[in-house]
Each structure stands twice: as structure tokens, then as C-alpha cells.
């Protein structure tokens, strides 16, 4: 039984863990840091589940989200921010002396 689990894990990690993704909006170094930080926070949440359950659930959620961000290379928060920055329209001022800022 243990050998089967170990063999499945070995097969899973044969390829690169941080595979390239066409929808990725997170750089490779940022992805590595996200996976490492997420694993640490997730581990902290699991170890604190009985002593501080509410904080532990939050740590598990944050750690899992960071790990998912690192493995997939896509951050939905960063995607929304980039989308809102691209949707801005330019304001052209013909006569600066007539502009009033309130």
C-alpha cells in the first residue's frame, strides 16, 4: 500500500511542478515563493486546528490559496487588477487653464 502511494507521488512529480500556463499572470520566482509560503501557512493551520480552530481555518484557506496560485501560475486578484488597469480611458486636456479639480 505504501509503495503504491509513493510510486504515484513519484509519477506526479516527474514533470516540472511549475508547468507553463498560457493564462499565467504570475512570474516563476513569485510562484516559487507562493508555494513555499502557502505550504508553511497551511502547515501552521493544520497544526493549530485544535488549539485555535477559527484562526487555523483561515490559515488553511490562505495557505491553500497561495499554493494553488503558485502551482497554476494564475492569480485571480492580480487578473482583476490588471484588467481594471487596461480598461482605463485616457483623458485629454486641451486647455489646462480651464481644468478645475474639486
GROMACS .gro file of N, CA and C in nm:
model
  306
    1UNK      N    1   0.082  -0.120   0.000
    1UNK     CA    2   0.000   0.000   0.000
    1UNK      C    3   0.087   0.126   0.000
    2UNK      N    4   0.186   0.132   0.089
    2UNK     CA    5   0.273   0.249   0.098
    2UNK      C    6   0.354   0.268  -0.029
    3UNK      N    7   0.397   0.157  -0.088
    3UNK     CA    8   0.475   0.167  -0.212
    3UNK      C    9   0.392   0.223  -0.326
    4UNK      N   10   0.263   0.190  -0.330
    4UNK     CA   11   0.176   0.243  -0.435
    4UNK      C   12   0.160   0.394  -0.421
    5UNK      N   13   0.144   0.440  -0.300
    5UNK     CA   14   0.130   0.583  -0.277
    5UNK      C   15   0.258   0.655  -0.315
    6UNK      N   16   0.370   0.602  -0.275
    6UNK     CA   17   0.500   0.662  -0.308
    6UNK      C   18   0.522   0.662  -0.458
    7UNK      N   19   0.485   0.554  -0.526
    7UNK     CA   20   0.501   0.548  -0.671
    7UNK      C   21   0.413   0.650  -0.740
    8UNK      N   22   0.290   0.669  -0.691
    8UNK     CA   23   0.201   0.769  -0.750
    8UNK      C   24   0.257   0.910  -0.730
    9UNK      N   25   0.313   0.936  -0.612
    9UNK     CA   26   0.374   1.066  -0.588
    9UNK      C   27   0.494   1.089  -0.678
   10UNK      N   28   0.574   0.987  -0.698
   10UNK     CA   29   0.690   1.000  -0.788
   10UNK      C   30   0.645   1.030  -0.930
   11UNK      N   31   0.539   0.964  -0.976
   11UNK     CA   32   0.488   0.989  -1.111
   11UNK      C   33   0.434   1.132  -1.124
   12UNK      N   34   0.371   1.178  -1.018
   12UNK     CA   35   0.315   1.314  -1.020
   12UNK      C   36   0.425   1.418  -1.034
   13UNK      N   37   0.536   1.399  -0.965
   13UNK     CA   38   0.642   1.498  -0.964
   13UNK      C   39   0.750   1.472  -1.068
   14UNK      N   40   0.729   1.378  -1.162
   14UNK     CA   41   0.830   1.355  -1.265
   14UNK      C   42   0.846   1.477  -1.355
   15UNK      N   43   0.735   1.537  -1.394
   15UNK     CA   44   0.741   1.659  -1.475
   15UNK      C   45   0.767   1.778  -1.386
   16UNK      N   46   0.785   1.894  -1.447
   16UNK     CA   47   0.806   2.013  -1.365
   16UNK      C   48   0.680   2.048  -1.287
   17UNK      N   49   0.698   2.082  -1.161
   17UNK     CA   50   0.583   2.117  -1.077
   17UNK      C   51   0.519   2.247  -1.123
   18UNK      N   52   0.601   2.342  -1.162
   18UNK     CA   53   0.551   2.471  -1.207
   18UNK      C   54   0.546   2.473  -1.360
   19UNK      N   55   0.448   2.405  -1.415
   19UNK     CA   56   0.436   2.397  -1.560
   19UNK      C   57   0.390   2.531  -1.616
   20UNK      N   58   0.431   2.555  -1.740
   20UNK     CA   59   0.392   2.679  -1.806
   20UNK      C   60   0.242   2.675  -1.835
   21UNK      N   61   0.178   2.788  -1.817
   21UNK     CA   62   0.035   2.800  -1.836
   21UNK      C   63   0.009   2.923  -1.922
   22UNK      N   64  -0.074   2.909  -2.024
   22UNK     CA   65  -0.099   3.022  -2.113
   22UNK      C   66  -0.176   3.134  -2.043
   23UNK      N   67  -0.249   3.103  -1.938
   23UNK     CA   68  -0.322   3.205  -1.863
   23UNK      C   69  -0.245   3.258  -1.743
   24UNK      N   70  -0.121   3.217  -1.729
   24UNK     CA   71  -0.043   3.256  -1.611
   24UNK      C   72  -0.017   3.406  -1.611
   25UNK      N   73  -0.035   3.466  -1.496
   25UNK     CA   74  -0.005   3.607  -1.480
   25UNK      C   75   0.090   3.630  -1.363
   26UNK      N   76   0.154   3.522  -1.317
   26UNK     CA   77   0.247   3.528  -1.205
   26UNK      C   78   0.382   3.475  -1.253
   27UNK      N   79   0.490   3.545  -1.223
   27UNK     CA   80   0.624   3.504  -1.263
   27UNK      C   81   0.672   3.381  -1.187
   28UNK      N   82   0.778   3.320  -1.238
   28UNK     CA   83   0.828   3.196  -1.180
   28UNK      C   84   0.878   3.215  -1.037
   29UNK      N   85   0.952   3.320  -1.009
   29UNK     CA   86   1.001   3.341  -0.872
   29UNK      C   87   0.885   3.367  -0.777
   30UNK      N   88   0.785   3.439  -0.824
   30UNK     CA   89   0.667   3.466  -0.743
   30UNK      C   90   0.590   3.337  -0.716
   31UNK      N   91   0.588   3.249  -0.814
   31UNK     CA   92   0.520   3.121  -0.797
   31UNK      C   93   0.591   3.034  -0.694
   32UNK      N   94   0.724   3.032  -0.699
   32UNK     CA   95   0.800   2.951  -0.603
   32UNK      C   96   0.777   3.003  -0.462
   33UNK      N   97   0.780   3.136  -0.445
   33UNK     CA   98   0.755   3.194  -0.314
   33UNK      C   99   0.612   3.166  -0.266
   34UNK      N  100   0.516   3.168  -0.357
   34UNK     CA  101   0.378   3.139  -0.320
   34UNK      C  102   0.362   2.996  -0.272
   35UNK      N  103   0.425   2.902  -0.341
   35UNK     CA  104   0.416   2.762  -0.300
   35UNK      C  105   0.482   2.742  -0.163
   36UNK      N  106   0.599   2.798  -0.144
   36UNK     CA  107   0.671   2.782  -0.017
   36UNK      C  108   0.595   2.847   0.098
   37UNK      N  109   0.550   2.969   0.078
   37UNK     CA  110   0.477   3.040   0.182
   37UNK      C  111   0.344   2.972   0.210
   38UNK      N  112   0.276   2.932   0.103
   38UNK     CA  113   0.148   2.864   0.119
   38UNK      C  114   0.162   2.733   0.195
   39UNK      N  115   0.267   2.657   0.167
   39UNK     CA  116   0.289   2.530   0.238
   39UNK      C  117   0.314   2.557   0.386
   40UNK      N  118   0.392   2.660   0.416
   40UNK     CA  119   0.420   2.693   0.556
   40UNK      C  120   0.292   2.734   0.630
   41UNK      N  121   0.213   2.823   0.569
   41UNK     CA  122   0.090   2.871   0.634
   41UNK      C  123  -0.010   2.757   0.647
   42UNK      N  124  -0.020   2.672   0.546
   42UNK     CA  125  -0.110   2.558   0.551
   42UNK      C  126  -0.070   2.463   0.664
   43UNK      N  127   0.059   2.437   0.677
   43UNK     CA  128   0.109   2.350   0.784
   43UNK      C  129   0.078   2.410   0.921
   44UNK      N  130   0.098   2.541   0.935
   44UNK     CA  131   0.066   2.609   1.060
   44UNK      C  132  -0.082   2.594   1.093
   45UNK      N  133  -0.167   2.608   0.993
   45UNK     CA  134  -0.311   2.594   1.015
   45UNK      C  135  -0.350   2.454   1.057
   46UNK      N  136  -0.288   2.355   0.995
   46UNK     CA  137  -0.319   2.217   1.030
   46UNK      C  138  -0.273   2.186   1.173
   47UNK      N  139  -0.158   2.236   1.212
   47UNK     CA  140  -0.108   2.208   1.348
   47UNK      C  141  -0.187   2.284   1.454
   48UNK      N  142  -0.250   2.395   1.419
   48UNK     CA  143  -0.326   2.475   1.516
   48UNK      C  144  -0.476   2.445   1.515
   49UNK      N  145  -0.519   2.344   1.442
   49UNK     CA  146  -0.662   2.320   1.422
   49UNK      C  147  -0.736   2.295   1.554
   50UNK      N  148  -0.672   2.232   1.651
   50UNK     CA  149  -0.742   2.202   1.776
   50UNK      C  150  -0.723   2.311   1.882
   51UNK      N  151  -0.614   2.383   1.877
   51UNK     CA  152  -0.592   2.487   1.978
   51UNK      C  153  -0.662   2.618   1.942
   52UNK      N  154  -0.661   2.656   1.815
   52UNK     CA  155  -0.724   2.780   1.767
   52UNK      C  156  -0.798   2.750   1.637
   53UNK      N  157  -0.917   2.691   1.645
   53UNK     CA  158  -0.983   2.643   1.523
   53UNK      C  159  -1.020   2.752   1.422
   54UNK      N  160  -1.062   2.868   1.468
   54UNK     CA  161  -1.104   2.973   1.374
   54UNK      C  162  -0.983   3.028   1.300
   55UNK      N  163  -0.876   3.056   1.372
   55UNK     CA  164  -0.754   3.104   1.309
   55UNK      C  165  -0.696   2.997   1.217
   56UNK      N  166  -0.704   2.872   1.259
   56UNK     CA  167  -0.649   2.761   1.180
   56UNK      C  168  -0.723   2.747   1.047
   57UNK      N  169  -0.854   2.762   1.047
   57UNK     CA  170  -0.931   2.752   0.922
   57UNK      C  171  -0.891   2.864   0.827
   58UNK      N  172  -0.870   2.983   0.882
   58UNK     CA  173  -0.825   3.096   0.798
   58UNK      C  174  -0.686   3.067   0.742
   59UNK      N  175  -0.597   3.013   0.824
   59UNK     CA  176  -0.462   2.981   0.776
   59UNK      C  177  -0.466   2.873   0.669
   60UNK      N  178  -0.552   2.774   0.686
   60UNK     CA  179  -0.564   2.668   0.586
   60UNK      C  180  -0.615   2.725   0.454
   61UNK      N  181  -0.713   2.816   0.461
   61UNK     CA  182  -0.767   2.877   0.340
   61UNK      C  183  -0.662   2.962   0.268
   62UNK      N  184  -0.590   3.044   0.344
   62UNK     CA  185  -0.488   3.131   0.285
   62UNK      C  186  -0.373   3.047   0.229
   63UNK      N  187  -0.327   2.950   0.306
   63UNK     CA  188  -0.217   2.865   0.261
   63UNK      C  189  -0.254   2.785   0.136
   64UNK      N  190  -0.375   2.732   0.134
   64UNK     CA  191  -0.420   2.659   0.016
   64UNK      C  192  -0.432   2.748  -0.106
   65UNK      N  193  -0.481   2.869  -0.085
   65UNK     CA  194  -0.493   2.963  -0.197
   65UNK      C  195  -0.356   3.002  -0.252
   66UNK      N  196  -0.261   3.025  -0.163
   66UNK     CA  197  -0.126   3.059  -0.209
   66UNK      C  198  -0.062   2.943  -0.284
   67UNK      N  199  -0.083   2.822  -0.236
   67UNK     CA  200  -0.027   2.706  -0.306
   67UNK      C  201  -0.092   2.689  -0.443
   68UNK      N  202  -0.224   2.709  -0.450
   68UNK     CA  203  -0.294   2.699  -0.578
   68UNK      C  204  -0.244   2.806  -0.674
   69UNK      N  205  -0.220   2.926  -0.624
   69UNK     CA  206  -0.167   3.036  -0.706
   69UNK      C  207  -0.029   3.002  -0.760
   70UNK      N  208   0.055   2.943  -0.675
   70UNK     CA  209   0.189   2.908  -0.718
   70UNK      C  210   0.192   2.794  -0.817
   71UNK      N  211   0.112   2.693  -0.796
   71UNK     CA  212   0.114   2.576  -0.884
   71UNK      C  213   0.054   2.609  -1.021
   72UNK      N  214  -0.059   2.681  -1.023
   72UNK     CA  215  -0.124   2.711  -1.150
   72UNK      C  216  -0.061   2.830  -1.222
   73UNK      N  217  -0.004   2.923  -1.146
   73UNK     CA  218   0.054   3.042  -1.207
   73UNK      C  219  -0.048   3.150  -1.237
   74UNK      N  220  -0.171   3.131  -1.192
   74UNK     CA  221  -0.276   3.230  -1.216
   74UNK      C  222  -0.327   3.283  -1.083
   75UNK      N  223  -0.331   3.414  -1.071
   75UNK     CA  224  -0.383   3.480  -0.951
   75UNK      C  225  -0.507   3.560  -0.992
   76UNK      N  226  -0.626   3.522  -0.945
   76UNK     CA  227  -0.746   3.596  -0.985
   76UNK      C  228  -0.746   3.741  -0.939
   77UNK      N  229  -0.688   3.770  -0.824
   77UNK     CA  230  -0.682   3.908  -0.775
   77UNK      C  231  -0.595   3.993  -0.869
   78UNK      N  232  -0.479   3.939  -0.904
   78UNK     CA  233  -0.390   4.010  -0.995
   78UNK      C  234  -0.455   4.026  -1.132
   79UNK      N  235  -0.532   3.925  -1.175
   79UNK     CA  236  -0.603   3.934  -1.303
   79UNK      C  237  -0.705   4.046  -1.304
   80UNK      N  238  -0.779   4.063  -1.195
   80UNK     CA  239  -0.879   4.170  -1.187
   80UNK      C  240  -0.811   4.306  -1.187
   81UNK      N  241  -0.700   4.317  -1.114
   81UNK     CA  242  -0.627   4.445  -1.109
   81UNK      C  243  -0.572   4.480  -1.246
   82UNK      N  244  -0.511   4.382  -1.314
   82UNK     CA  245  -0.458   4.408  -1.448
   82UNK      C  246  -0.568   4.444  -1.545
   83UNK      N  247  -0.684   4.378  -1.534
   83UNK     CA  248  -0.797   4.406  -1.622
   83UNK      C  249  -0.848   4.548  -1.600
   84UNK      N  250  -0.858   4.590  -1.474
   84UNK     CA  251  -0.908   4.725  -1.446
   84UNK      C  252  -0.808   4.831  -1.492
   85UNK      N  253  -0.679   4.800  -1.489
   85UNK     CA  254  -0.579   4.896  -1.535
   85UNK      C  255  -0.582   4.910  -1.687
   86UNK      N  256  -0.615   4.803  -1.756
   86UNK     CA  257  -0.621   4.807  -1.901
   86UNK      C  258  -0.748   4.874  -1.952
   87UNK      N  259  -0.854   4.874  -1.873
   87UNK     CA  260  -0.981   4.929  -1.916
   87UNK      C  261  -0.991   5.079  -1.895
   88UNK      N  262  -0.889   5.143  -1.843
   88UNK     CA  263  -0.897   5.287  -1.820
   88UNK      C  264  -0.891   5.362  -1.953
   89UNK      N  265  -0.958   5.473  -1.956
   89UNK     CA  266  -0.958   5.556  -2.076
   89UNK      C  267  -0.871   5.679  -2.051
   90UNK      N  268  -0.811   5.726  -2.155
   90UNK     CA  269  -0.724   5.843  -2.143
   90UNK      C  270  -0.807   5.970  -2.141
   91UNK      N  271  -0.765   6.066  -2.061
   91UNK     CA  272  -0.830   6.196  -2.055
   91UNK      C  273  -0.737   6.297  -2.120
   92UNK      N  274  -0.786   6.360  -2.222
   92UNK     CA  275  -0.706   6.459  -2.294
   92UNK      C  276  -0.756   6.597  -2.255
   93UNK      N  277  -0.664   6.680  -2.210
   93UNK     CA  278  -0.699   6.816  -2.170
   93UNK      C  279  -0.643   6.910  -2.275
   94UNK      N  280  -0.734   6.979  -2.344
   94UNK     CA  281  -0.690   7.073  -2.448
   94UNK      C  282  -0.637   7.202  -2.388
   95UNK      N  283  -0.705   7.253  -2.288
   95UNK     CA  284  -0.667   7.379  -2.226
   95UNK      C  285  -0.653   7.359  -2.075
   96UNK      N  286  -0.533   7.345  -2.027
   96UNK     CA  287  -0.512   7.318  -1.883
   96UNK      C  288  -0.562   7.430  -1.793
   97UNK      N  289  -0.570   7.552  -1.844
   97UNK     CA  290  -0.612   7.660  -1.756
   97UNK      C  291  -0.762   7.651  -1.723
   98UNK      N  292  -0.838   7.568  -1.796
   98UNK     CA  293  -0.980   7.558  -1.771
   98UNK      C  294  -1.017   7.435  -1.687
   99UNK      N  295  -0.921   7.359  -1.645
   99UNK     CA  296  -0.947   7.240  -1.566
   99UNK      C  297  -0.964   7.279  -1.420
  100UNK      N  298  -1.071   7.235  -1.360
  100UNK     CA  299  -1.096   7.262  -1.219
  100UNK      C  300  -1.098   7.129  -1.145
  101UNK      N  301  -1.018   7.118  -1.041
  101UNK     CA  302  -1.014   6.998  -0.959
  101UNK      C  303  -1.079   7.029  -0.827
  102UNK      N  304  -1.180   6.950  -0.790
  102UNK     CA  305  -1.250   6.973  -0.664
  102UNK      C  306  -1.197   6.886  -0.555
   0.00000   0.00000   0.00000
